[in-house]
Amino acid sequence: MSDTAAIVIENASLYGDTTADLVIVDGRIASLDRADAPAGARTLDASGLVALPGLVDIHTHLREPGREDAETIETGSRSAAQGGFVAIHAMANTTPTADTAGVVELVASRGREVGLVDVFPVGAVTVGLEGTQLSEMGAMANSRAQVRMFSDDGKCVHDPVLMRRALEYVKTFDGVIAQHAQDPRLTEGAQMHEGLVSAELGLAGWPAVAEESIIARDVLLAGHVGSRLHVCHLSTAGSVDIIRWAKAKGIDVTAEVMPHHLLLTDESVRGYDPRFKVNPPLRTQEDVDAVRAGLADGTIDVVATDHAPHPDEDKDCEWGAAAMGMIGLETALGIVQKTMVDTGALSWRDVARVMSTTPASIGRDAEHGRPLEVGEPANITLVDPAAAWTVEPSATASRSNNSPFGGIELPGRAVATFLRGRPTYLDVSFEGAFA
Ligand SMILES: [Zn+2]
């Protein structure tokens, strides 16, 4: 039977609040009642499972081209599908940099060949991420890859004149600048969050103000230019306050938080385990509480992963020499459930908003983040909220296993992912379900 045969997902809890069937025909939701299913449709029992619009990650690092030893578009796509994602935005810090139409088209077309998730390339703001000359963003926007999100992520667009020009440039094609907010001078040599723990450990600190000062500048620039700004991996209480202020002023800004900043603090660094080394760094409990509150009240718009694969040799070394970043596509949903849903801060409908609808809207992904309604594309994630599991980093579909969450228990996980009606990931518990 072909992959595109009709499928009936029976007894799913849509958004965790209404039980219905999802009848999928030709890649779309054809009905919410199994009685309408065409003869020969394959069925899957989703009793006890929550159905969400397929998850969208607007901050993923694939390492292809250039560092295929860490991740390829194929392994990253597989990891994403396994984490419940149907679309990912691939950051530009590859080798070569995704700063031309040629490179973004290559990434997009390789993503289509793999076919497990929609891979939307993010274009670099500056040539080679060097922060000196704007890239040809218009050429990337008008290419077949139709890039709408631009970022030098990994580096900050620090020059205020370049940042202003970039905001003006993307406005002409409804693009957005996603800023990695980090003042480079205030973070020279930084190894972890600057605070009590860094002082005790004697490690160079990355102060909160290095993030907050750039966000403050950028929201003012975005307001001045009348353009769209997205703030990557917001991590401090002060950053939440600045975004809240900017939104109250009517500035067109959105912000994302990472699962690790919802769960972990700088206390984790005490063991000098480089898996906890990330940029921006793990902050304090006060910051964790503030980003959770910001996500709950809508100040922070989305959860994104900052999935950052690194091979063992870049992590199995002393703290100072280790690369920054952690993988996260397969643990994101479970961490959001643990920190936000099980604590009562977010409903599953809210999770659909912060992990699908809003990220798709920021990225201008027209076919994603759509409601679970008749006629919509069948991009669907099934979550088992009772599937308590222990994270085993070596079991990941990613080519790298630099997860800081090894051994921790998460309450739930994605158990099935459908891209335009085609299953791209099915948990082993569904083996034989379609027989
Ligand atoms: Zn970044």
PDB file of C-alpha atoms and ligand atoms in Angstrom, residues 59 61 152-155 179-181 232-233 279-280 306, ligand 1:
ATOM      1  CA  HIS A  59      16.038  27.542  15.077  1.00  0.00           C
ATOM      2  CA  HIS A  61      21.477  23.877  13.149  1.00  0.00           C
ATOM      3  CA  ASP A 152      23.899  35.462  11.547  1.00  0.00           C
ATOM      4  CA  ASP A 153      23.066  33.131  14.441  1.00  0.00           C
ATOM      5  CA  GLY A 154      26.142  32.007  16.275  1.00  0.00           C
ATOM      6  CA  LYS A 155      27.242  35.597  15.829  1.00  0.00           C
ATOM      7  CA  GLN A 179      19.114  38.254  15.985  1.00  0.00           C
ATOM      8  CA  HIS A 180      21.580  36.328  18.125  1.00  0.00           C
ATOM      9  CA  ALA A 181      21.735  39.007  20.814  1.00  0.00           C
ATOM     10  CA  CYS A 232      16.708  34.275  19.197  1.00  0.00           C
ATOM     11  CA  HIS A 233      17.146  32.242  22.391  1.00  0.00           C
ATOM     12  CA  ASN A 279      25.427  29.995  24.049  1.00  0.00           C
ATOM     13  CA  PRO A 280      23.668  31.963  25.495  1.00  0.00           C
ATOM     14  CA  ASP A 306      18.685  25.676  18.923  1.00  0.00           C
TER      15      ASP A 306
HETATM   16 ZN    ZN B   1      22.458  31.690  18.574  1.00  0.00          ZN
END
